[in-house]
CSV table of C-alpha atoms in Angstrom, one decimal:
chain,number,residue,atom,x,y,z
A,1,MET,CA,142.7,98.7,92.6
A,2,PHE,CA,143.0,101.9,94.6
A,3,SER,CA,144.9,103.0,97.7
A,4,ASN,CA,143.2,103.4,101.1
A,5,GLN,CA,143.2,107.2,100.6
A,6,GLN,CA,141.6,106.9,97.2
A,7,GLU,CA,139.0,104.4,98.4
A,8,THR,CA,138.0,106.8,101.2
A,9,LEU,CA,137.7,109.7,98.7
A,10,LEU,CA,135.6,107.5,96.4
A,11,ILE,CA,133.3,106.5,99.2
A,12,ILE,CA,132.7,110.2,100.1
A,13,ILE,CA,132.1,111.1,96.4
A,14,ILE,CA,129.7,108.2,95.8
A,15,ALA,CA,127.8,109.0,99.0
A,16,ILE,CA,127.5,112.7,98.0
A,17,TYR,CA,126.2,111.7,94.6
A,18,PHE,CA,123.5,109.5,96.0
A,19,VAL,CA,122.5,112.2,98.5
A,20,PHE,CA,122.2,114.6,95.6
A,21,LEU,CA,120.0,112.3,93.7
A,22,PHE,CA,117.8,111.6,96.7
A,23,GLY,CA,117.5,115.3,97.4
A,24,LEU,CA,116.5,115.9,93.8
A,25,SER,CA,113.8,113.3,94.1
A,26,LEU,CA,112.4,115.0,97.1
A,27,PHE,CA,112.6,118.4,95.4
A,28,VAL,CA,110.7,117.2,92.3
A,29,ASN,CA,108.3,115.3,94.6
A,30,ARG,CA,106.9,118.6,95.7
A,31,ASN,CA,105.2,118.9,92.3
A,32,VAL,CA,104.0,115.3,92.1
A,33,LYS,CA,100.4,115.6,93.2
A,34,THR,CA,98.5,113.1,91.0
A,35,TYR,CA,98.6,109.5,89.9
A,36,GLU,CA,99.4,110.7,86.3
A,37,ASP,CA,102.2,113.0,87.6
A,38,TYR,CA,103.9,110.0,89.2
A,39,ASN,CA,103.4,107.4,86.4
A,40,VAL,CA,103.5,109.4,83.1
A,41,ALA,CA,105.0,112.8,84.2
A,42,GLY,CA,101.7,114.6,83.7
A,43,ARG,CA,101.9,114.0,79.9
A,44,SER,CA,103.8,117.3,79.5
A,45,THR,CA,107.5,116.5,78.8
A,46,SER,CA,109.4,118.7,76.4
A,47,LEU,CA,111.9,117.7,73.7
A,48,MET,CA,115.4,117.6,75.4
A,49,PRO,CA,114.3,115.9,78.6
A,50,LEU,CA,112.5,113.4,76.5
A,51,VAL,CA,115.5,112.7,74.3
A,52,LEU,CA,117.8,112.3,77.3
A,53,THR,CA,115.4,110.0,79.2
A,54,PHE,CA,115.1,107.8,76.1
A,55,VAL,CA,118.9,107.5,75.9
A,56,GLY,CA,119.3,107.2,79.7
A,57,THR,CA,116.8,104.4,79.9
A,58,ALA,CA,118.1,102.5,76.9
A,59,ILE,CA,121.8,102.7,77.9
A,60,GLY,CA,122.1,101.0,81.2
A,61,GLY,CA,124.7,99.0,83.2
A,62,SER,CA,124.2,96.0,80.9
A,63,ILE,CA,125.3,98.0,77.9
A,64,LEU,CA,128.2,99.9,79.3
A,65,LEU,CA,129.6,96.9,81.2
A,66,GLY,CA,128.1,93.9,79.4
A,67,TYR,CA,128.5,95.2,75.8
A,68,MET,CA,132.1,96.3,76.6
A,69,THR,CA,132.8,92.8,77.9
A,70,LYS,CA,131.3,91.2,74.8
A,71,GLY,CA,133.4,93.4,72.6
A,72,TYR,CA,136.5,92.5,74.5
A,73,GLN,CA,135.7,88.8,74.4
A,74,PHE,CA,134.3,88.3,70.9
A,75,GLY,CA,135.2,91.4,68.8
A,76,MET,CA,133.2,93.5,66.4
A,77,GLY,CA,130.7,90.8,65.6
A,78,GLN,CA,129.0,91.9,68.8
A,79,GLN,CA,127.8,95.0,67.1
A,80,TRP,CA,124.7,93.1,66.4
A,81,LEU,CA,123.7,93.8,70.0
A,82,ALA,CA,123.5,97.5,69.0
A,83,ILE,CA,122.2,96.9,65.5
A,84,GLY,CA,119.4,94.6,66.8
A,85,PHE,CA,117.7,97.1,69.0
A,86,THR,CA,118.3,99.9,66.6
A,87,LEU,CA,116.5,98.2,63.7
A,88,THR,CA,113.5,97.4,65.8
A,89,SER,CA,113.5,101.0,67.2
A,90,ILE,CA,113.4,102.3,63.6
A,91,VAL,CA,110.4,100.1,62.9
A,92,ILE,CA,108.7,101.4,66.1
A,93,ALA,CA,109.3,105.0,65.1
A,94,ALA,CA,108.0,104.5,61.5
A,95,PHE,CA,105.0,102.3,62.2
A,96,LEU,CA,104.0,102.0,65.8
A,97,LEU,CA,104.7,105.3,67.6
A,98,LYS,CA,101.8,107.2,66.0
A,99,ARG,CA,99.3,104.4,66.9
A,100,ILE,CA,100.6,104.1,70.5
A,101,ARG,CA,100.3,107.9,71.0
A,102,LEU,CA,96.8,108.1,69.5
A,103,LEU,CA,95.5,105.2,71.6
A,104,GLY,CA,97.2,106.5,74.7
A,105,LYS,CA,95.7,109.9,74.3
A,106,LYS,CA,92.2,108.7,73.4
A,107,TYR,CA,91.9,106.1,76.2
A,108,ASN,CA,94.1,107.8,78.8
A,109,MET,CA,96.5,104.9,79.0
A,110,VAL,CA,99.1,104.6,81.7
A,111,THR,CA,100.5,101.0,81.1
A,112,MET,CA,100.6,98.4,78.4
A,113,GLY,CA,98.0,96.6,80.4
A,114,ASP,CA,95.6,99.3,79.5
A,115,PHE,CA,96.1,98.5,75.8
A,116,THR,CA,95.8,94.7,76.2
A,117,ALA,CA,92.7,95.1,78.4
A,118,LEU,CA,91.2,97.4,75.8
A,119,ARG,CA,91.9,95.0,72.9
A,120,PHE,CA,91.5,91.6,74.6
A,121,GLY,CA,89.4,92.3,77.7
A,122,GLU,CA,90.1,92.9,81.4
A,123,GLY,CA,91.4,89.4,81.8
A,124,ALA,CA,94.5,90.3,79.7
A,125,ARG,CA,95.8,92.5,82.5
A,126,VAL,CA,97.1,89.6,84.6
A,127,PRO,CA,99.4,87.9,82.0
A,128,THR,CA,100.5,91.4,80.9
A,129,VAL,CA,101.6,92.2,84.4
A,130,LEU,CA,103.4,88.9,84.9
A,131,SER,CA,105.3,89.3,81.6
A,132,ILE,CA,106.3,92.8,82.4
A,133,LEU,CA,107.3,91.8,86.0
A,134,CYS,CA,109.5,88.9,84.6
A,135,ALA,CA,111.3,91.3,82.3
A,136,TYR,CA,111.6,94.5,84.3
A,137,SER,CA,112.3,92.9,87.6
A,138,ALA,CA,115.2,91.1,86.0
A,139,ILE,CA,116.5,94.2,84.3
A,140,THR,CA,116.2,96.2,87.5
A,141,GLY,CA,118.0,93.5,89.4
A,142,MET,CA,120.7,93.7,86.7
A,143,GLN,CA,121.3,97.3,87.7
A,144,PHE,CA,121.7,96.3,91.3
A,145,VAL,CA,124.4,93.9,90.2
A,146,ALA,CA,126.1,96.6,88.1
A,147,ILE,CA,126.2,99.0,91.1
A,148,ALA,CA,127.4,96.2,93.4
A,149,THR,CA,130.2,95.4,91.0
A,150,ILE,CA,131.3,99.1,91.0
A,151,LEU,CA,131.2,99.2,94.8
A,152,LYS,CA,133.2,95.9,95.0
A,153,LEU,CA,136.0,97.1,92.7
A,154,THR,CA,136.2,100.6,94.1
A,155,ILE,CA,135.7,100.3,97.8
A,156,GLY,CA,136.0,96.5,98.3
A,157,LEU,CA,132.4,95.6,99.3
A,158,SER,CA,131.1,92.1,98.6
A,159,ILE,CA,128.7,91.7,95.7
A,160,THR,CA,125.9,90.7,98.0
A,161,THR,CA,126.4,93.7,100.3
A,162,GLY,CA,126.6,95.9,97.2
A,163,ILE,CA,123.4,94.6,95.9
A,164,LEU,CA,121.6,95.2,99.2
A,165,ILE,CA,122.9,98.8,99.4
A,166,SER,CA,122.0,99.6,95.8
A,167,TRP,CA,118.5,98.1,96.3
A,168,ALA,CA,117.9,100.2,99.4
A,169,LEU,CA,119.1,103.5,97.9
A,170,LEU,CA,117.4,103.1,94.5
A,171,THR,CA,114.1,102.0,96.1
A,172,LEU,CA,114.1,105.1,98.3
A,173,LYS,CA,114.9,107.4,95.5
A,174,THR,CA,112.3,106.0,93.1
A,175,TYR,CA,109.7,105.7,95.9
A,176,PHE,CA,109.6,109.4,96.4
A,177,GLY,CA,110.3,110.7,92.9
A,178,GLY,CA,108.1,109.1,90.3
A,179,LEU,CA,108.5,109.5,86.5
A,180,LYS,CA,109.0,113.3,86.7
A,181,SER,CA,112.0,112.9,89.0
A,182,VAL,CA,113.3,110.0,86.9
A,183,MET,CA,113.1,112.0,83.7
A,184,TRP,CA,114.9,115.0,85.1
A,185,GLN,CA,117.6,112.8,86.6
A,186,ASP,CA,117.8,111.0,83.2
A,187,ALA,CA,118.5,114.4,81.6
A,188,ILE,CA,121.5,114.8,83.9
A,189,HIS,CA,122.6,111.1,83.7
A,190,GLY,CA,122.1,110.9,79.9
A,191,THR,CA,124.4,113.9,79.4
A,192,ILE,CA,127.1,112.5,81.8
A,193,GLN,CA,127.1,109.0,80.3
A,194,THR,CA,127.1,110.1,76.7
A,195,VAL,CA,130.0,112.6,77.1
A,196,GLY,CA,131.9,110.1,79.3
A,197,ILE,CA,131.7,107.2,76.8
A,198,PHE,CA,132.8,109.3,73.8
A,199,PHE,CA,135.5,110.9,75.8
A,200,LEU,CA,136.9,107.5,76.7
A,201,LEU,CA,136.9,106.4,73.0
A,202,VAL,CA,138.8,109.5,71.9
A,203,VAL,CA,141.5,108.9,74.6
A,204,ILE,CA,141.9,105.3,73.6
A,205,MET,CA,142.1,106.1,69.9
A,206,VAL,CA,144.9,108.6,70.6
A,207,MET,CA,146.8,106.1,72.6
A,208,VAL,CA,146.5,103.1,70.2
A,209,GLY,CA,148.7,104.7,67.5
A,210,ASP,CA,149.5,101.7,65.2
A,211,TRP,CA,146.2,100.9,63.6
A,212,GLY,CA,147.8,98.5,61.0
A,213,ALA,CA,149.2,96.2,63.7
A,214,LEU,CA,145.9,96.3,65.5
A,215,ALA,CA,144.0,95.2,62.4
A,216,VAL,CA,146.4,92.4,61.6
A,217,GLN,CA,146.2,91.1,65.2
A,218,ALA,CA,142.4,91.2,65.3
A,219,ARG,CA,142.0,89.5,61.9
A,220,ASN,CA,144.3,86.6,62.9
A,221,ALA,CA,143.0,86.2,66.4
A,222,GLU,CA,142.1,82.8,67.7
A,223,GLY,CA,138.4,82.2,67.3
A,224,GLY,CA,138.0,84.0,64.0
A,225,ASN,CA,138.3,87.5,62.5
A,226,MET,CA,137.6,89.7,65.5
A,227,LEU,CA,137.5,92.8,63.3
A,228,SER,CA,134.6,91.5,61.2
A,229,ILE,CA,131.1,92.5,62.0
A,230,PHE,CA,130.0,89.1,60.7
A,231,ASN,CA,132.0,87.2,63.2
A,232,ILE,CA,128.9,85.9,65.1
A,233,SER,CA,127.1,82.6,65.0
A,234,PRO,CA,123.6,82.4,63.6
A,235,SER,CA,122.1,81.2,66.9
A,236,GLU,CA,123.7,84.0,68.9
A,237,PHE,CA,122.5,86.5,66.3
A,238,LEU,CA,118.9,85.1,66.6
A,239,VAL,CA,119.0,85.2,70.4
A,240,TYR,CA,120.0,88.9,70.2
A,241,MET,CA,117.3,89.8,67.6
A,242,LEU,CA,114.5,87.9,69.3
A,243,THR,CA,115.3,89.1,72.9
A,244,ILE,CA,117.1,92.5,73.1
A,245,GLY,CA,115.8,93.5,69.6
A,246,ALA,CA,112.2,92.3,69.7
A,247,TYR,CA,111.8,93.4,73.3
A,248,GLN,CA,111.9,97.1,72.1
A,249,PHE,CA,108.3,96.6,70.7
A,250,VAL,CA,106.9,95.8,74.1
A,251,ARG,CA,109.0,98.0,76.3
A,252,GLN,CA,106.4,99.6,78.7
A,253,ASP,CA,108.9,102.3,79.7
A,254,LEU,CA,109.1,103.3,76.1
A,255,TRP,CA,105.3,103.4,75.7
A,256,GLN,CA,105.0,105.5,78.8
A,257,ARG,CA,107.6,108.0,77.5
A,258,PHE,CA,105.6,108.3,74.3
A,259,TRP,CA,102.6,109.1,76.4
A,260,ALA,CA,104.6,111.5,78.6
A,261,ALA,CA,105.6,113.7,75.6
A,262,LYS,CA,103.6,117.0,75.4
A,263,ASP,CA,102.6,116.4,71.8
A,264,ASP,CA,103.0,114.0,68.8
A,265,LYS,CA,105.8,116.0,67.2
A,266,VAL,CA,107.9,116.0,70.4
A,267,ALA,CA,107.4,112.3,70.8
A,268,LYS,CA,108.5,111.5,67.2
A,269,THR,CA,111.4,113.9,67.0
A,270,GLY,CA,112.7,112.9,70.5
A,271,PHE,CA,112.6,109.2,69.7
A,272,TRP,CA,114.4,109.6,66.3
A,273,ILE,CA,117.2,111.6,68.0
A,274,ALA,CA,117.4,109.0,70.7
A,275,ILE,CA,117.7,106.1,68.2
A,276,VAL,CA,120.8,107.7,66.7
A,277,LEU,CA,122.4,108.6,70.0
A,278,GLY,CA,121.5,105.2,71.5
A,279,PHE,CA,123.0,103.3,68.6
A,280,LEU,CA,126.2,105.4,68.6
A,281,THR,CA,126.6,105.0,72.3
A,282,ALA,CA,126.1,101.2,72.3
A,283,ALA,CA,128.3,100.7,69.2
A,284,VAL,CA,131.1,102.8,70.7
A,285,THR,CA,130.9,100.8,73.9
A,286,ILE,CA,131.6,97.6,72.0
A,287,VAL,CA,134.4,99.3,70.1
A,288,ILE,CA,136.0,100.3,73.4
A,289,GLY,CA,136.0,96.7,74.6
A,290,PHE,CA,137.5,95.5,71.4
A,291,LEU,CA,140.2,98.2,71.5
A,292,GLY,CA,141.0,97.3,75.1
A,293,LYS,CA,142.2,93.9,73.9
A,294,TYR,CA,143.6,94.6,70.5
A,295,GLY,CA,144.7,98.2,70.9
A,296,LEU,CA,145.8,98.6,74.5
A,297,ASN,CA,146.7,94.9,74.7
A,298,ILE,CA,145.0,94.3,78.0
A,299,THR,CA,145.0,90.5,78.4
A,300,GLY,CA,145.0,87.9,81.2
A,301,ILE,CA,142.2,89.6,83.1
A,302,ASP,CA,138.6,88.8,84.1
A,303,SER,CA,136.8,90.1,81.0
A,304,SER,CA,133.9,91.5,83.0
A,305,LEU,CA,136.3,94.0,84.5
A,306,ILE,CA,137.5,95.5,81.2
A,307,TYR,CA,135.9,98.9,81.8
A,308,TYR,CA,137.7,99.3,85.1
A,309,GLU,CA,141.0,98.0,83.7
A,310,ILE,CA,140.9,100.5,80.8
A,311,ILE,CA,140.1,103.6,82.9
A,312,GLY,CA,142.6,102.5,85.5
A,313,GLN,CA,145.4,102.1,83.0
A,314,ILE,CA,144.9,105.2,80.8
A,315,LEU,CA,143.5,107.9,83.0
A,316,PRO,CA,144.7,109.7,86.1
A,317,PHE,CA,142.8,109.1,89.3
A,318,SER,CA,140.8,112.4,89.0
A,319,LEU,CA,139.4,111.3,85.6
A,320,VAL,CA,138.9,107.7,86.9
A,321,VAL,CA,136.5,109.3,89.4
A,322,VAL,CA,134.7,111.1,86.7
A,323,MET,CA,134.3,107.9,84.6
A,324,LEU,CA,133.0,106.0,87.7
A,325,ILE,CA,130.4,108.7,88.1
A,326,ALA,CA,129.5,108.3,84.4
A,327,LEU,CA,129.1,104.6,85.0
A,328,LEU,CA,126.9,105.1,88.1
A,329,ALA,CA,124.9,107.6,86.1
A,330,THR,CA,124.4,105.1,83.3
A,331,VAL,CA,123.2,102.4,85.7
A,332,ILE,CA,121.0,104.6,87.9
A,333,SER,CA,119.2,106.2,84.9
A,334,CYS,CA,118.3,102.8,83.7
A,335,ALA,CA,117.4,101.2,87.0
A,336,ASP,CA,114.8,103.7,88.2
A,337,SER,CA,113.0,103.8,84.9
A,338,PHE,CA,112.5,100.1,84.8
A,339,PHE,CA,111.6,100.1,88.5
A,340,LEU,CA,108.8,102.6,87.8
A,341,ALA,CA,107.6,100.8,84.7
A,342,ALA,CA,107.1,97.5,86.5
A,343,ALA,CA,105.5,99.3,89.6
A,344,SER,CA,103.1,101.1,87.3
A,345,SER,CA,101.9,97.7,86.0
A,346,VAL,CA,101.3,96.4,89.5
A,347,VAL,CA,99.3,99.5,90.7
A,348,ASN,CA,97.5,100.2,87.4
A,349,ASP,CA,96.6,96.7,86.3
A,350,ILE,CA,96.3,94.7,89.5
A,351,VAL,CA,95.4,97.2,92.3
A,352,LYS,CA,93.4,99.9,90.5
A,353,PRO,CA,90.8,97.6,88.8
A,354,ARG,CA,90.0,95.9,92.1
A,355,LEU,CA,89.6,99.2,94.1
A,356,GLY,CA,87.1,100.9,91.8
A,357,ASP,CA,86.8,104.7,92.2
A,358,VAL,CA,89.8,105.7,94.3
A,359,ASN,CA,91.1,109.3,94.7
A,360,ASP,CA,94.4,110.4,93.4
A,361,LYS,CA,96.0,110.6,96.9
A,362,LYS,CA,95.4,106.9,97.6
A,363,MET,CA,96.5,105.9,94.1
A,364,LEU,CA,99.7,107.8,94.5
A,365,LEU,CA,100.4,105.9,97.8
A,366,TYR,CA,99.6,102.6,96.1
A,367,SER,CA,102.0,103.5,93.2
A,368,ARG,CA,104.8,104.1,95.7
A,369,LEU,CA,104.0,100.8,97.6
A,370,SER,CA,104.2,99.0,94.2
A,371,VAL,CA,107.8,100.3,93.8
A,372,VAL,CA,108.6,98.5,97.1
A,373,VAL,CA,107.0,95.2,95.8
A,374,VAL,CA,108.9,95.4,92.5
A,375,SER,CA,112.2,96.2,94.3
A,376,ILE,CA,112.0,93.0,96.5
A,377,ILE,CA,111.3,90.8,93.4
A,378,SER,CA,114.3,92.5,91.6
A,379,LEU,CA,116.5,92.0,94.6
A,380,LEU,CA,115.8,88.3,94.7
A,381,LEU,CA,116.5,88.0,91.0
A,382,ALA,CA,119.8,89.9,91.3
A,383,LEU,CA,120.9,87.5,94.1
A,384,TYR,CA,119.9,84.5,92.0
A,385,ILE,CA,121.4,85.5,88.6
A,386,PRO,CA,124.2,88.0,89.1
A,387,GLN,CA,125.4,88.1,85.5
A,388,LEU,CA,124.5,91.2,83.6
A,389,VAL,CA,123.7,90.3,80.0
A,390,THR,CA,122.4,86.9,81.0
A,391,LEU,CA,119.9,88.5,83.3
A,392,TRP,CA,118.8,91.0,80.7
A,393,ILE,CA,118.3,88.3,78.0
A,394,THR,CA,116.5,86.1,80.4
A,395,GLY,CA,114.1,88.9,81.4
A,396,THR,CA,113.4,90.0,77.8
A,397,ALA,CA,112.8,86.5,76.6
A,398,MET,CA,109.9,86.2,79.1
A,399,LEU,CA,108.4,89.5,77.9
A,400,VAL,CA,108.8,88.8,74.2
A,401,SER,CA,107.4,85.3,74.5
A,402,GLY,CA,104.3,86.5,76.3
A,403,MET,CA,103.6,89.9,74.8
A,404,LEU,CA,105.1,90.4,71.3
A,405,ALA,CA,102.6,88.5,69.3
A,406,PRO,CA,99.4,89.7,71.1
A,407,VAL,CA,100.6,93.4,71.0
A,408,LEU,CA,101.6,93.5,67.3
A,409,PHE,CA,98.7,91.4,66.0
A,410,GLY,CA,96.4,93.4,68.3
A,411,LEU,CA,97.6,96.7,66.8
A,412,PHE,CA,97.5,95.7,63.2
A,413,TRP,CA,95.4,92.5,62.6
A,414,ARG,CA,91.8,93.4,63.1
A,415,LYS,CA,90.5,89.8,63.0
A,416,THR,CA,92.5,88.9,66.1
A,417,THR,CA,90.0,87.6,68.7
A,418,LYS,CA,90.1,88.2,72.4
A,419,ALA,CA,90.4,84.5,73.2
A,420,ALA,CA,93.4,84.3,70.8
A,421,GLY,CA,95.2,87.2,72.4
A,422,LEU,CA,94.7,85.8,75.9
A,423,ALA,CA,95.7,82.3,74.9
A,424,ALA,CA,98.9,83.6,73.2
A,425,MET,CA,99.9,85.6,76.3
A,426,TRP,CA,99.5,82.8,78.8
A,427,ILE,CA,101.0,80.0,76.6
A,428,GLY,CA,104.0,82.0,75.4
A,429,LEU,CA,104.8,83.2,79.0
A,430,ILE,CA,104.3,79.8,80.7
A,431,ILE,CA,106.5,78.0,78.1
A,432,ALA,CA,109.3,80.6,78.3
A,433,VAL,CA,109.4,80.6,82.1
A,434,GLY,CA,109.2,76.8,82.3
A,435,TRP,CA,112.0,76.4,79.8
A,436,GLN,CA,114.1,78.8,81.7
A,437,ILE,CA,113.5,77.0,85.0
A,438,ALA,CA,114.3,73.7,83.3
A,439,GLY,CA,117.7,75.0,82.3
A,440,HIS,CA,117.3,75.4,78.5
A,441,PRO,CA,116.8,71.7,77.5
A,442,PHE,CA,118.5,70.7,74.2
A,443,GLY,CA,120.4,74.0,74.3
A,444,LEU,CA,117.3,75.9,73.1
A,445,HIS,CA,116.8,79.4,74.5
A,446,PRO,CA,113.3,80.0,75.9
A,447,VAL,CA,112.5,82.6,73.3
A,448,PHE,CA,112.9,80.0,70.5
A,449,LEU,CA,110.0,78.1,71.9
A,450,GLY,CA,107.9,80.7,73.6
A,451,LEU,CA,107.6,83.2,70.8
A,452,PRO,CA,106.8,80.8,67.9
A,453,ILE,CA,104.3,78.9,70.0
A,454,SER,CA,102.6,82.2,71.0
A,455,ILE,CA,102.3,83.3,67.4
A,456,ILE,CA,101.0,79.9,66.3
A,457,THR,CA,98.5,79.9,69.1
A,458,LEU,CA,97.2,83.4,68.3
A,459,VAL,CA,96.7,82.7,64.6
A,460,THR,CA,95.2,79.3,65.1
A,461,VAL,CA,92.7,80.3,67.8
A,462,THR,CA,91.7,83.4,65.7
A,463,LEU,CA,91.0,81.3,62.6
A,464,VAL,CA,89.0,78.7,64.5
A,465,SER,CA,87.1,81.2,66.6
A,466,GLY,CA,83.9,82.9,65.4
A,467,GLN,CA,84.3,86.2,63.8
A,468,GLU,CA,84.1,89.1,66.3
A,469,LYS,CA,82.8,92.6,65.7
A,470,GLU,CA,85.7,94.9,64.7
A,471,HIS,CA,87.0,96.7,67.8
A,472,GLU,CA,86.2,100.4,68.1
A,473,MET,CA,89.8,101.4,68.5
A,474,TYR,CA,90.4,100.7,64.8
A,475,SER,CA,87.9,103.5,63.9
A,476,ALA,CA,90.1,105.9,65.9
A,477,LEU,CA,93.2,104.6,64.1
A,478,LYS,CA,91.6,105.2,60.7
A,479,LYS,CA,91.0,108.8,61.5
């Protein structure tokens, strides 16, 4: 793709970029003194860093590379990828955010396991951690794959070598920084990625020129009307809504950012702004993939490489470098956030309850060691399933199947019993994981079994159980 001289220059620039990020992590680390500093940024984040960390976390390598590939392959019907998570995000902002903030503040919550333990008992921490590890390790591994792909195409490294390098660099950076460092870096990355994606769209639109011919070609394309937003099968639509869409409700990194905001107004305003920016960025990414095929007429290529083909064809090398940095920013801002969310679950819900009263210094150390544990699990998943969107959907299916019903019913249905919540977590997770390992028998995605059975289990066990005393948290929610 590049000459030897250009590859050498790219290696130097990428190396400098990673050194800069690692240096920033060490700089921020000077002010990370407590367990809460490391895991929820001291609960003091202001508006703009919060908005950019929301966007930086939501828009990762799977969106910029995976969504663009989907737009290139299947056209504008793939906008439901963006619409799905936007619709559920709106529901969260309207109905869940205030409750999550209130409970987090009252009970000093750090992870989703703190909520499930409060609502369903301490035994709920284990299935919560397992569900979160399934999802977040897969999504973190997905970012390793994305960085490895960048390194392969720019400097010729093999995918396996690239995965190992990205694993080592991101682990070191996250180990030292914690959520404060992640959020400040997200502010940088969120700006770079958003400007870069919209800049690319503008350049392509200027170059396309004949929009009439593009529309005719897309409408008459083999496989259906690629210009229509409804050019998507019902089963594909449901998979997107029940994985990437429904997963927004139980995103621990999202809950942690709600708790990290300095007050309720900052959390609410920041999230609404991020919803708009996140939707526009994801939607534009799909449009760019679509325009690559029907506007720029790029055909006969590996569809997963459409981002690189587009920037290579329409931009001079200097701007190609800028767009590669934007891509790296997108991937890294997502990876370290998910890294930290999963690591927080390990230390807060597995280690801490078994240690008793431990000082902040030791808990800070255990938090960092948990990052290493999660990084190894993510590395193995990246090597096992090196496909971006597939890896994301697989991980989110595990989390949705195990956690969605207990969390939503636990927040809103006061009659939900502890036994029902626990049973729904375990059964939903086990079925989804088992179905994934079995290879999707009968062509059914794991979420189509795990989630419905989890809901049925929760409702059934609640109805046949003896009525429990209403949990005290509902009194706080009433106020």
